[in-house]
Coordinates of C-alpha atoms (C1' of nucleotides) in Angstrom, one line a residue:
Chain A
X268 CA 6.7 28.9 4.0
X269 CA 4.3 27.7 6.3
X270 CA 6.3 27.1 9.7
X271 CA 3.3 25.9 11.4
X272 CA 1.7 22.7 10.5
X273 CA -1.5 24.0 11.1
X274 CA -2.9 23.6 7.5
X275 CA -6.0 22.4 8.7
X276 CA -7.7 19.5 7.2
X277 CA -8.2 16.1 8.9
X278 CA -5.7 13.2 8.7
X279 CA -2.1 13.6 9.5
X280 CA 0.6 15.1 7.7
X281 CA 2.0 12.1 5.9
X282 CA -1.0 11.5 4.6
X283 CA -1.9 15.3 2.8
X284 CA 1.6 15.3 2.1
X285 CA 0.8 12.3 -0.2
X286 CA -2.5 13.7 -1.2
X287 CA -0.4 16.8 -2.6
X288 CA 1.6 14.7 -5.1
X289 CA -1.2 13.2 -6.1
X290 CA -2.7 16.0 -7.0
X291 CA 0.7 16.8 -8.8
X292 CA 0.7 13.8 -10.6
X293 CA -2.5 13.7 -12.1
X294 CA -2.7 17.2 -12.8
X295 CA 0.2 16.3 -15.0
X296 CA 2.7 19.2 -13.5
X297 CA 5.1 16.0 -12.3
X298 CA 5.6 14.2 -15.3
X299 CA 6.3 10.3 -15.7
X300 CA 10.0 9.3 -15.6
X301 CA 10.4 12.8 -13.9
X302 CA 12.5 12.5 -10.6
X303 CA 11.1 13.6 -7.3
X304 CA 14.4 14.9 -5.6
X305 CA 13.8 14.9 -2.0
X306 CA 15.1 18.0 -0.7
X307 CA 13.9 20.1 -3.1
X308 CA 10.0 18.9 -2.7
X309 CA 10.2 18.7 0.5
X310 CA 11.0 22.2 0.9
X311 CA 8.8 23.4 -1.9
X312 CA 5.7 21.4 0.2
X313 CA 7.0 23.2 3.3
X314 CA 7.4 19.5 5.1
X315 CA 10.8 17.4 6.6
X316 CA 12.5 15.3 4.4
X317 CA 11.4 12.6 6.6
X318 CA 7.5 13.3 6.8
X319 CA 8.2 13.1 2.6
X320 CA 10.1 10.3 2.8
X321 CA 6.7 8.4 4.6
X322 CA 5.0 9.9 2.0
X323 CA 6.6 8.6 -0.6
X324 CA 6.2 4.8 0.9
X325 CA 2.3 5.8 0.0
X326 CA 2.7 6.5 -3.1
X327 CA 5.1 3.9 -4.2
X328 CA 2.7 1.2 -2.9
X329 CA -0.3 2.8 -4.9
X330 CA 2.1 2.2 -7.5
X331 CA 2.3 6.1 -8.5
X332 CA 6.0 6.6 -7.6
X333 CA 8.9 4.1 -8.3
X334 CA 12.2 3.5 -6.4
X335 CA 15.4 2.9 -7.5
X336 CA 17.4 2.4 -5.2
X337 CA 20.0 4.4 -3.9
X338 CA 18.9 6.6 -6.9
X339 CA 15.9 8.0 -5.5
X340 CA 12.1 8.1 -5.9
X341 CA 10.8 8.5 -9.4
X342 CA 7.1 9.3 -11.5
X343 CA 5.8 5.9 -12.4
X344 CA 5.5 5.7 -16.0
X345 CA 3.1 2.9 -16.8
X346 CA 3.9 0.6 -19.9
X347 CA 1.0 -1.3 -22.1
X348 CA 1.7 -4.1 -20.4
X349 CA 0.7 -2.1 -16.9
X350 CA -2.1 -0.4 -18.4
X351 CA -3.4 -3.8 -20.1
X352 CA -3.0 -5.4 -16.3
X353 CA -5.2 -2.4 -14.7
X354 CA -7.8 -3.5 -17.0
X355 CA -7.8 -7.0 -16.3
X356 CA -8.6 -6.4 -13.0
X357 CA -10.9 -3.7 -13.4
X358 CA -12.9 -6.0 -15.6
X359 CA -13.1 -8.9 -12.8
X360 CA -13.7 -6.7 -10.1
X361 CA -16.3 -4.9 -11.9
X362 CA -18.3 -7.7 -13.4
X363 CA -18.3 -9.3 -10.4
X364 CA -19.6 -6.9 -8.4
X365 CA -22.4 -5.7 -11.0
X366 CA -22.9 -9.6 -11.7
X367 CA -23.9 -10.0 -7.6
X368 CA -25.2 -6.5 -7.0
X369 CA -28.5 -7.4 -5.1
X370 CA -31.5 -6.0 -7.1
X371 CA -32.9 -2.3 -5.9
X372 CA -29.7 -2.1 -4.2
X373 CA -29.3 1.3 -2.6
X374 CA -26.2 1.8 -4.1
X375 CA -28.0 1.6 -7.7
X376 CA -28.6 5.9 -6.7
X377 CA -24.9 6.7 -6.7
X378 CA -24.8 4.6 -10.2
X379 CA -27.8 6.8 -11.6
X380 CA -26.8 10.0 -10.2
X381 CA -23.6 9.9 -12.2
X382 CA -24.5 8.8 -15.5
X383 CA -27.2 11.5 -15.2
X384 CA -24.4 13.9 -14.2
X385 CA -22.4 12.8 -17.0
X386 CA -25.1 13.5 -19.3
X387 CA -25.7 17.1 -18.0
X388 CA -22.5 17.9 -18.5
X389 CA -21.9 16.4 -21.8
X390 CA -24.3 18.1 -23.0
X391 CA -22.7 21.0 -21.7
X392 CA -19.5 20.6 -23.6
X393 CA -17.4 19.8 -20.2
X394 CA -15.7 17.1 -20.8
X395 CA -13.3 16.7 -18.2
X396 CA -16.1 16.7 -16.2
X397 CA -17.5 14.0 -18.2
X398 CA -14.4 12.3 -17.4
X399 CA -14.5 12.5 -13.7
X400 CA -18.5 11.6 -13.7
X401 CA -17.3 8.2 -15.7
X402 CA -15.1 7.5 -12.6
X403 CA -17.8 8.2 -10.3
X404 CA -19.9 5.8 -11.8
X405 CA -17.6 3.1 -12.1
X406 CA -16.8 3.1 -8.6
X407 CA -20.5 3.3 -7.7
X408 CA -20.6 0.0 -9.6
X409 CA -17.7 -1.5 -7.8
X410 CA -19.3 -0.2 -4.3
X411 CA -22.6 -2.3 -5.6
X412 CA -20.3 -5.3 -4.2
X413 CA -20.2 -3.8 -0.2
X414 CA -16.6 -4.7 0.4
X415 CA -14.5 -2.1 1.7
X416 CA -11.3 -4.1 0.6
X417 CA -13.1 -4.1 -3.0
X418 CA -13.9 -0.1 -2.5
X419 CA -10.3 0.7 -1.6
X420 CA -8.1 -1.1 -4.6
X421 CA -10.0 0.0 -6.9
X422 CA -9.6 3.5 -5.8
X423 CA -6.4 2.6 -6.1
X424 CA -6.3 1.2 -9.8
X425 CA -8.4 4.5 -10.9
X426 CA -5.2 6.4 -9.6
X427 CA -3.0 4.6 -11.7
X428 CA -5.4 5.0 -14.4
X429 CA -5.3 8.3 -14.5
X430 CA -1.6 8.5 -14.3
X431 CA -1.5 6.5 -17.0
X432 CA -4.2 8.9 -19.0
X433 CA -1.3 11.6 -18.3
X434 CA 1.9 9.8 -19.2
X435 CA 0.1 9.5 -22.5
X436 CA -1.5 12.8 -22.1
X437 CA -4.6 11.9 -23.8
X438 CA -7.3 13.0 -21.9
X439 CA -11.5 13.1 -21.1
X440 CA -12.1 12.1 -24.8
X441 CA -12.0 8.9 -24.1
X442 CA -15.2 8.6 -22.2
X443 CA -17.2 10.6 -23.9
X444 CA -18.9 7.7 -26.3
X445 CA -19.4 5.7 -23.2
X446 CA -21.7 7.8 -21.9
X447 CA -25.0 6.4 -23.8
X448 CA -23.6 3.4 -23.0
X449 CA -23.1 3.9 -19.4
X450 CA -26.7 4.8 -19.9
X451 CA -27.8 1.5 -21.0
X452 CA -26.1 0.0 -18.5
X453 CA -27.9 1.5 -15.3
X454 CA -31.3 0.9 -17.3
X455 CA -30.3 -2.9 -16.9
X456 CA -29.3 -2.7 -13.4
X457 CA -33.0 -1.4 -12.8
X458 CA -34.3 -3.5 -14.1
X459 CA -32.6 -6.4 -12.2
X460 CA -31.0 -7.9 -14.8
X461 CA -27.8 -7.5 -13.4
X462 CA -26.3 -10.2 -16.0
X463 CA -26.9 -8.4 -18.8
X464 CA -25.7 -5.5 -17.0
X465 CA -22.5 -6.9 -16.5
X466 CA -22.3 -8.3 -20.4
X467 CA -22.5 -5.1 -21.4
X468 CA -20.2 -3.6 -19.1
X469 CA -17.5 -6.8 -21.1
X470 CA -17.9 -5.5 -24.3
X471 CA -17.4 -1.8 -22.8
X472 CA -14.1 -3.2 -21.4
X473 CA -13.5 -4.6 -24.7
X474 CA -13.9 -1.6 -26.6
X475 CA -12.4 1.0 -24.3
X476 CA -9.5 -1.0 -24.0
X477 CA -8.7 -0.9 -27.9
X478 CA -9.5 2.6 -27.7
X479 CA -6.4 2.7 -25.0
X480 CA -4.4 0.7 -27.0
X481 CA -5.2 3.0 -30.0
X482 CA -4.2 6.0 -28.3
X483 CA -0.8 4.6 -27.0
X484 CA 0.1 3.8 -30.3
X485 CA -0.3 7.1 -31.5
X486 CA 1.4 8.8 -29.0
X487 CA 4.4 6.2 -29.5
X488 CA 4.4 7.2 -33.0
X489 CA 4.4 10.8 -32.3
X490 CA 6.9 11.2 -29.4
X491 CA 8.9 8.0 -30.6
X492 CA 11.6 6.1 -28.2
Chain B
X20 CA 19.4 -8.7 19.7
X21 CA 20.7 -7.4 16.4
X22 CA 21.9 -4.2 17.9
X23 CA 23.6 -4.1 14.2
X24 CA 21.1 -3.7 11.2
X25 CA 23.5 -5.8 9.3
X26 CA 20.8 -8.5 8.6
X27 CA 21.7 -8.4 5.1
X28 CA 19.2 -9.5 2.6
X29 CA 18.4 -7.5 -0.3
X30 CA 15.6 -4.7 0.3
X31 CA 15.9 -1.7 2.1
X32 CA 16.2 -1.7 5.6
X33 CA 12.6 -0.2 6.2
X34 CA 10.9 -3.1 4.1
X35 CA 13.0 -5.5 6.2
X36 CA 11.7 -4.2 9.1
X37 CA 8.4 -5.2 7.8
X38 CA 9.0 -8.3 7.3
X39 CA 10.1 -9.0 10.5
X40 CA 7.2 -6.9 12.3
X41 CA 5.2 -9.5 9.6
X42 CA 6.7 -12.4 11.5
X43 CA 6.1 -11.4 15.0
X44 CA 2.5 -10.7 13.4
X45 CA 2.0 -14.2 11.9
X46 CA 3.5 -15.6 14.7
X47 CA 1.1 -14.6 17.2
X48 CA 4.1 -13.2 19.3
X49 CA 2.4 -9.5 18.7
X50 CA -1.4 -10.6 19.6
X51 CA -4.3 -8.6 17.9
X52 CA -5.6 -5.5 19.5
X53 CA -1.7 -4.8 21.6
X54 CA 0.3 -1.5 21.2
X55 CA 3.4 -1.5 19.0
X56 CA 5.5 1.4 21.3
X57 CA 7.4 3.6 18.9
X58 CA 10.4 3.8 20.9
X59 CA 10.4 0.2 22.1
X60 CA 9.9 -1.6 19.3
X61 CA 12.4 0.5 17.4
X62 CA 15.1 -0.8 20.1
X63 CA 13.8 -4.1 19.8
X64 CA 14.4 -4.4 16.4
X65 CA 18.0 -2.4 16.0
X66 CA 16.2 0.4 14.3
X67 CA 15.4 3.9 14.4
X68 CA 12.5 5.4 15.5
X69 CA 11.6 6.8 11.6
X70 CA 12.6 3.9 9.8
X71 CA 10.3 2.1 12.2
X72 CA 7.4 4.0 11.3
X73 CA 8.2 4.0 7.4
X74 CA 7.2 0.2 8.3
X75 CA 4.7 0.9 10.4
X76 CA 3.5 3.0 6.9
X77 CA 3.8 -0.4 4.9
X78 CA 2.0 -2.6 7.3
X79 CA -1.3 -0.4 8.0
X80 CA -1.5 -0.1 4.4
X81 CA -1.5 -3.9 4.2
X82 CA -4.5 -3.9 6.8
X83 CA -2.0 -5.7 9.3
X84 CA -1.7 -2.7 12.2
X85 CA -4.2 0.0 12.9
X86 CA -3.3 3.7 13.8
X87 CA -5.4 5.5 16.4
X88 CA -4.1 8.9 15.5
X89 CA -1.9 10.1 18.6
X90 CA -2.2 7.1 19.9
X91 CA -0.2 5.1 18.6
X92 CA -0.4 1.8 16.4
X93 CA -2.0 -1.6 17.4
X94 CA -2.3 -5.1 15.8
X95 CA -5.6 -5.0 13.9
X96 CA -7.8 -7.4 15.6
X97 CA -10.1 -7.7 12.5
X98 CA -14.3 -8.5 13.6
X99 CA -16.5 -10.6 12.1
X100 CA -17.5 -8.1 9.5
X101 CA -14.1 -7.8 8.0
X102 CA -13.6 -11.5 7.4
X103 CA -16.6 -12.1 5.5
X104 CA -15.0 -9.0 3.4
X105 CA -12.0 -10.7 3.0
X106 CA -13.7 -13.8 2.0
X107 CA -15.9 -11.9 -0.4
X108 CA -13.2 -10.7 -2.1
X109 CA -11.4 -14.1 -2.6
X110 CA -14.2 -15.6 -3.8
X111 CA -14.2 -13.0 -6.4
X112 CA -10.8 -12.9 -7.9
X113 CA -10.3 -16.9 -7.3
X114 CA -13.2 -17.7 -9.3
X115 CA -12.9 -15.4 -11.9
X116 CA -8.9 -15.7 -12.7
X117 CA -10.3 -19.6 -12.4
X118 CA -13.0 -19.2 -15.0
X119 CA -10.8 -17.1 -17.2
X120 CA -7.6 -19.0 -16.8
X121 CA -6.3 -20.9 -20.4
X122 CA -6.7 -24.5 -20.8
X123 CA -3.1 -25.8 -20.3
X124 CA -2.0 -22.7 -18.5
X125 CA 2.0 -22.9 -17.4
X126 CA 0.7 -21.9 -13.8
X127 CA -1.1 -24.6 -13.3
X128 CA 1.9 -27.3 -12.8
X129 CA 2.3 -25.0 -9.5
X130 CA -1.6 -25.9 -8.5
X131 CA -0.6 -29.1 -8.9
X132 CA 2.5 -29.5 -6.9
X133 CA 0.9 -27.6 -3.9
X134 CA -1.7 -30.1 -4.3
X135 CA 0.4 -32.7 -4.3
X136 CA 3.0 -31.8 -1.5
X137 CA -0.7 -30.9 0.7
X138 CA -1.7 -34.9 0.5
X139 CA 2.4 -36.1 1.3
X140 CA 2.4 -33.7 4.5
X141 CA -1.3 -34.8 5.1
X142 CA -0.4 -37.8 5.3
X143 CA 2.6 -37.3 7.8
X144 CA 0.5 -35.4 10.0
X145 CA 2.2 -31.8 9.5
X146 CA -1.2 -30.1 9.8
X147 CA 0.8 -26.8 9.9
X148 CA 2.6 -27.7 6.4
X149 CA -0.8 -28.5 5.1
X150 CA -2.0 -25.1 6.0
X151 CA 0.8 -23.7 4.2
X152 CA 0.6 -25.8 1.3
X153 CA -3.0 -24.4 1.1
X154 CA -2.6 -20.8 1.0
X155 CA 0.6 -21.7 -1.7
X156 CA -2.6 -23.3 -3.6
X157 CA -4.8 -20.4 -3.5
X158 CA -2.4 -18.1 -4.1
X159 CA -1.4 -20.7 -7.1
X160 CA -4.9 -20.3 -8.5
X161 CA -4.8 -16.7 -8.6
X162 CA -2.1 -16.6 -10.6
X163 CA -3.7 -18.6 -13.4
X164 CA -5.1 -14.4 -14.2
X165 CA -1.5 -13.3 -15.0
X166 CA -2.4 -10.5 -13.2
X167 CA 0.7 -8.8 -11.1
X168 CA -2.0 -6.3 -9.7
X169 CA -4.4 -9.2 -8.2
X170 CA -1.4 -11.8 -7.3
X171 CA -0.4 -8.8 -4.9
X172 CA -3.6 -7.9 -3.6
X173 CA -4.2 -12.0 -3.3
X174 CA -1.0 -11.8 -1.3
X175 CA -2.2 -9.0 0.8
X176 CA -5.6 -10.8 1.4
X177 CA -3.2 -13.7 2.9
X178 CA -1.7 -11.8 5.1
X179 CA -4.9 -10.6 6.9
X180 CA -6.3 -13.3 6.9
X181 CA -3.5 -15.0 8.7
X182 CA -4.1 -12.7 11.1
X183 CA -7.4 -13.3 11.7
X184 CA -6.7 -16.7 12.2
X185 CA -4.5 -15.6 14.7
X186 CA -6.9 -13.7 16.3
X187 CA -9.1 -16.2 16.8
X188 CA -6.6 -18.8 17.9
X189 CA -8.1 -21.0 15.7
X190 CA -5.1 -22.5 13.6
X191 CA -4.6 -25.3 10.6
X192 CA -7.0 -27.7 11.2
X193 CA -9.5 -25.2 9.1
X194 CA -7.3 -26.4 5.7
X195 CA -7.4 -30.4 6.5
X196 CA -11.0 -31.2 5.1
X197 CA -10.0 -29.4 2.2
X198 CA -7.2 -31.2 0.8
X199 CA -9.2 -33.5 -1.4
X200 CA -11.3 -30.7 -2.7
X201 CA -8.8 -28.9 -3.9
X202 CA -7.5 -32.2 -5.1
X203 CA -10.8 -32.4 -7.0
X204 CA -10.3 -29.0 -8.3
X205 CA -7.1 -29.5 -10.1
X206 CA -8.4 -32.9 -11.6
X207 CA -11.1 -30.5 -13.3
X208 CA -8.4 -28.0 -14.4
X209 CA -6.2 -30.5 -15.8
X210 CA -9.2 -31.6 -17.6
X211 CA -10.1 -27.7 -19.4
X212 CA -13.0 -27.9 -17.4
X213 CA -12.2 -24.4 -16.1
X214 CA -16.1 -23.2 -15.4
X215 CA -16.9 -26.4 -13.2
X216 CA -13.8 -25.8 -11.2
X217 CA -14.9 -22.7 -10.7
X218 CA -18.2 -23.6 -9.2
X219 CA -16.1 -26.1 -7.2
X220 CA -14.4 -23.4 -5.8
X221 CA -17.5 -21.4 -5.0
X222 CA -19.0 -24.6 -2.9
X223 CA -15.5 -24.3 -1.0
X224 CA -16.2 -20.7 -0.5
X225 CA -19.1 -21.3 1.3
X226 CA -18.5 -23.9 3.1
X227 CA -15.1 -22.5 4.0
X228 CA -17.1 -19.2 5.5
X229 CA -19.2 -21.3 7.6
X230 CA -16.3 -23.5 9.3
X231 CA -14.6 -20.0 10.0
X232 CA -17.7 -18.0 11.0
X233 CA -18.5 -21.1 13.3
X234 CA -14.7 -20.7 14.6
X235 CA -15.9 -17.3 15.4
X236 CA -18.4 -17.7 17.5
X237 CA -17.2 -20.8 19.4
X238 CA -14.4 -18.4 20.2
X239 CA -16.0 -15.9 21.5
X240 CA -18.1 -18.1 23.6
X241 CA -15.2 -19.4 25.0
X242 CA -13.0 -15.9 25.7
X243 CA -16.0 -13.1 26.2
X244 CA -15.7 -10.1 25.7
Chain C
dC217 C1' -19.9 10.1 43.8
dT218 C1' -18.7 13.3 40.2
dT219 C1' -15.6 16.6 38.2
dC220 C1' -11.5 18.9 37.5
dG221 C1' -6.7 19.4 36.9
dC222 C1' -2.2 17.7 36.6
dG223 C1' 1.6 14.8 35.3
dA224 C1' 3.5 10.9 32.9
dG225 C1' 3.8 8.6 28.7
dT226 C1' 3.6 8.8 23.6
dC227 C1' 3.0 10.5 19.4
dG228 C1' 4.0 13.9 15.4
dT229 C1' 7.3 16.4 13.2
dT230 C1' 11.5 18.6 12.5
dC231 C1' 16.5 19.3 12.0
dA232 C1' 21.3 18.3 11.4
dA233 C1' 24.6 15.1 10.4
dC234 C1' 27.4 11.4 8.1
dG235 C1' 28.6 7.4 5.5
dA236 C1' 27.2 5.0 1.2
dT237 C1' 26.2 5.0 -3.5
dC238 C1' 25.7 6.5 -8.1
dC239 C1' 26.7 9.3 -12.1
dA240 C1' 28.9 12.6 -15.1
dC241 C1' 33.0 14.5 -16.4
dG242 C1' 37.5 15.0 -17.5
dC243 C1' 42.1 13.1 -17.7
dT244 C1' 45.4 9.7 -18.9
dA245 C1' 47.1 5.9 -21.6
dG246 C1' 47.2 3.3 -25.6
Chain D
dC30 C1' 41.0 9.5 -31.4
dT31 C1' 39.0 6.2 -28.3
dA32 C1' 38.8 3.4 -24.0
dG33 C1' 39.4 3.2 -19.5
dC34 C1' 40.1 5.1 -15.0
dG35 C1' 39.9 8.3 -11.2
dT36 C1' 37.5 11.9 -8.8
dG37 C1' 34.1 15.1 -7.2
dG38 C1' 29.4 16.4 -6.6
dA39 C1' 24.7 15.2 -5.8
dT40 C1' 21.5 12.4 -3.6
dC41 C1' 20.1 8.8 -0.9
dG42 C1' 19.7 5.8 3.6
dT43 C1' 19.7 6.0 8.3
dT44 C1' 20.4 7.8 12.6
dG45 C1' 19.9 10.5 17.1
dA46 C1' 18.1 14.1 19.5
dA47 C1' 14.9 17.5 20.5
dC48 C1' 10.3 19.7 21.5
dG49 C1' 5.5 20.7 21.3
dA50 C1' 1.0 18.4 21.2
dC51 C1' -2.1 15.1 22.6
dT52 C1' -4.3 11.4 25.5
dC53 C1' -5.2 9.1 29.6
dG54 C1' -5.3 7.8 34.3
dC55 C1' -5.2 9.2 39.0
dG56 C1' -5.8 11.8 42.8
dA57 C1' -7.8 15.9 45.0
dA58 C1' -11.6 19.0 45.5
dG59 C1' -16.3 19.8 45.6

DNA sequence: CTTCGCGAGTCGTTCAACGATCCACGCTAG
DNA sequence: CTAGCGTGGATCGTTGAACGACTCGCGAAG
């Protein structure tokens, strides 16, 4: 369709190629276990099969899209145990960083901004935008730390995240009885007390990870084997 | 060389060709801040131009080579900046899949052994095994989270940082003072005293930083600008 | 001494091709 | 009727060549 590569935008081709898939993926329209034939996609994305192929080497080491070999490339679909691991790091990572967050950090407006985002639109009934403000302000925590490294994997675990949310398609529900909690949270990072800040962000992890578990469960019980 | 790509092994032949760019990395025969020709390289190493830049792919993503869009690729010379973030980071994850690890944990007989093979090459003088034996610690210790997620990132932390020490010619004799702390450090982990280690480690940390940061600066007295 | 333009060197991307590998299906033998 | 055993089709893995686009250094013109 589009014979010139001019489709604007900034980085190279590679990279929006793989920033299309995403998009597929976690709008749920490639589902988990589906297979991602080469030809085909690269065709429908209007690239070369090897400017996919690049692409795919992205994706599989965000851990989106799997290989088998010699059988081709493949929609990641994550089991408890992966889901249980993104946690585990999501919980050291941000702990850590709320735990050594300097007080009146200027990253603390990000943090604010989205739970009062959050709250706006909860009120407003839009809860996948409740959803996506909840992301927001966990990564405004993690950026409370100032490492780029830090920044940039735990992009990457939100991605799997969300694939995960899809392969399981339960969806913005999940946060919305975090948001008062989320609330509490930022009132404690205010106030400096970034330990109890981080305390409350354990038992958070605690509870939204049951609520996970919960909802995989269910789903296994409903779409069995 | 290999004009045949029949190097065997098990991967594919674009992640072997990452390893062996990895090599040339670690072994300082590709220095920091140098060019990485498409068509060269990919002669060099038996290889076709694509496959070489599926690598190429892998290894910026690792933080090892830097693309300066139509430009080409260079070895990432990392700065000052970027160090500290790496060591920011590894003080994170160590400590806290320290703290958190289980009394008696499997993983730790492999603490121990890199411990223990650290003092025997010590002791014969193999400063460069003893480097090794470090990282094999560390790496050791980060594994006490059972995390697959944070034993890759640890991995990919390694990796950079080798680099770095590459960069800044400033080789093994960083691990040698160290040996008997770590020694200390899996005393207290044999003993269930998982928090102290963990402060143990953090005092390394610091310490650690200032040895490198002083490397640093030495070094670019020496070699200006 | 500064600026402009040009040419060489590379990158970015595509296309076509070919052997290797895997899988499903149907056929044969027991 | 069932268990193997080809065999063909689909797809991957990798290559080589091609061509426009971009960057940079260098020499000529002002």
């Amino acid at each position: 369709m589009s014979p010139r590569p001019a489709e604007s935008d900034g980085a190279d081709l590679v990279e929006r190629t793989a920033l299309a898939i995403r998009d597929l993926l976690i709008d749920g329209r490639l589902r988990p276990g589906q297979q991602l034939v080469e030809p085909a996609l690269a065709a429908a994305l209007g690239v070369s099969r090897n400017t996919l192929r690049e692409s795919f080497r992205i994706l599989m080491h965000e851990g989106l899209l799997l290989r088998h070999p010699n059988r081709g490339v493949f929609v990641h679909a994550p089991d408890v145990a992966e889901i249980l691991d993104i946690y585990r790091v999501r919980r050291i990572i941000e702990e850590q960083a709320v735990r050594g967050a300097a007080p009146k950090h200027p990253g603390l407006a990000a943090v604010r901004a989205a739970v009062g985002q959050a709250v706006r639109l909860r009120d407003a009934g839009d809860w996948n935008g409740v959803g996506t403000e909840n992301m927001r302000f966990h990564a405004a925590l993690v950026a409370l730390a100032d490492s780029p490294r830090l920044a940039e994997l735990f992009a990457r675990l939100q991605a799997e995240l969300r694939l995960a949310f899809v392969t399981l398609d339960s969806p913005e529900y999940l946060h919305d009885p975090f948001v008062d909690e989320n609330r509490r949270i930022v009132a404690l990072l205010d106030d400096g007390r970034m330990g109890e800040a981080a305390d409350a962000l354990d038992a958070y992890f605690t509870r939204s990870e049951r609520t996970v578990l919960a909802a995989i469960e269910r789903g296994r019980a409903t779409r069995p084997r």
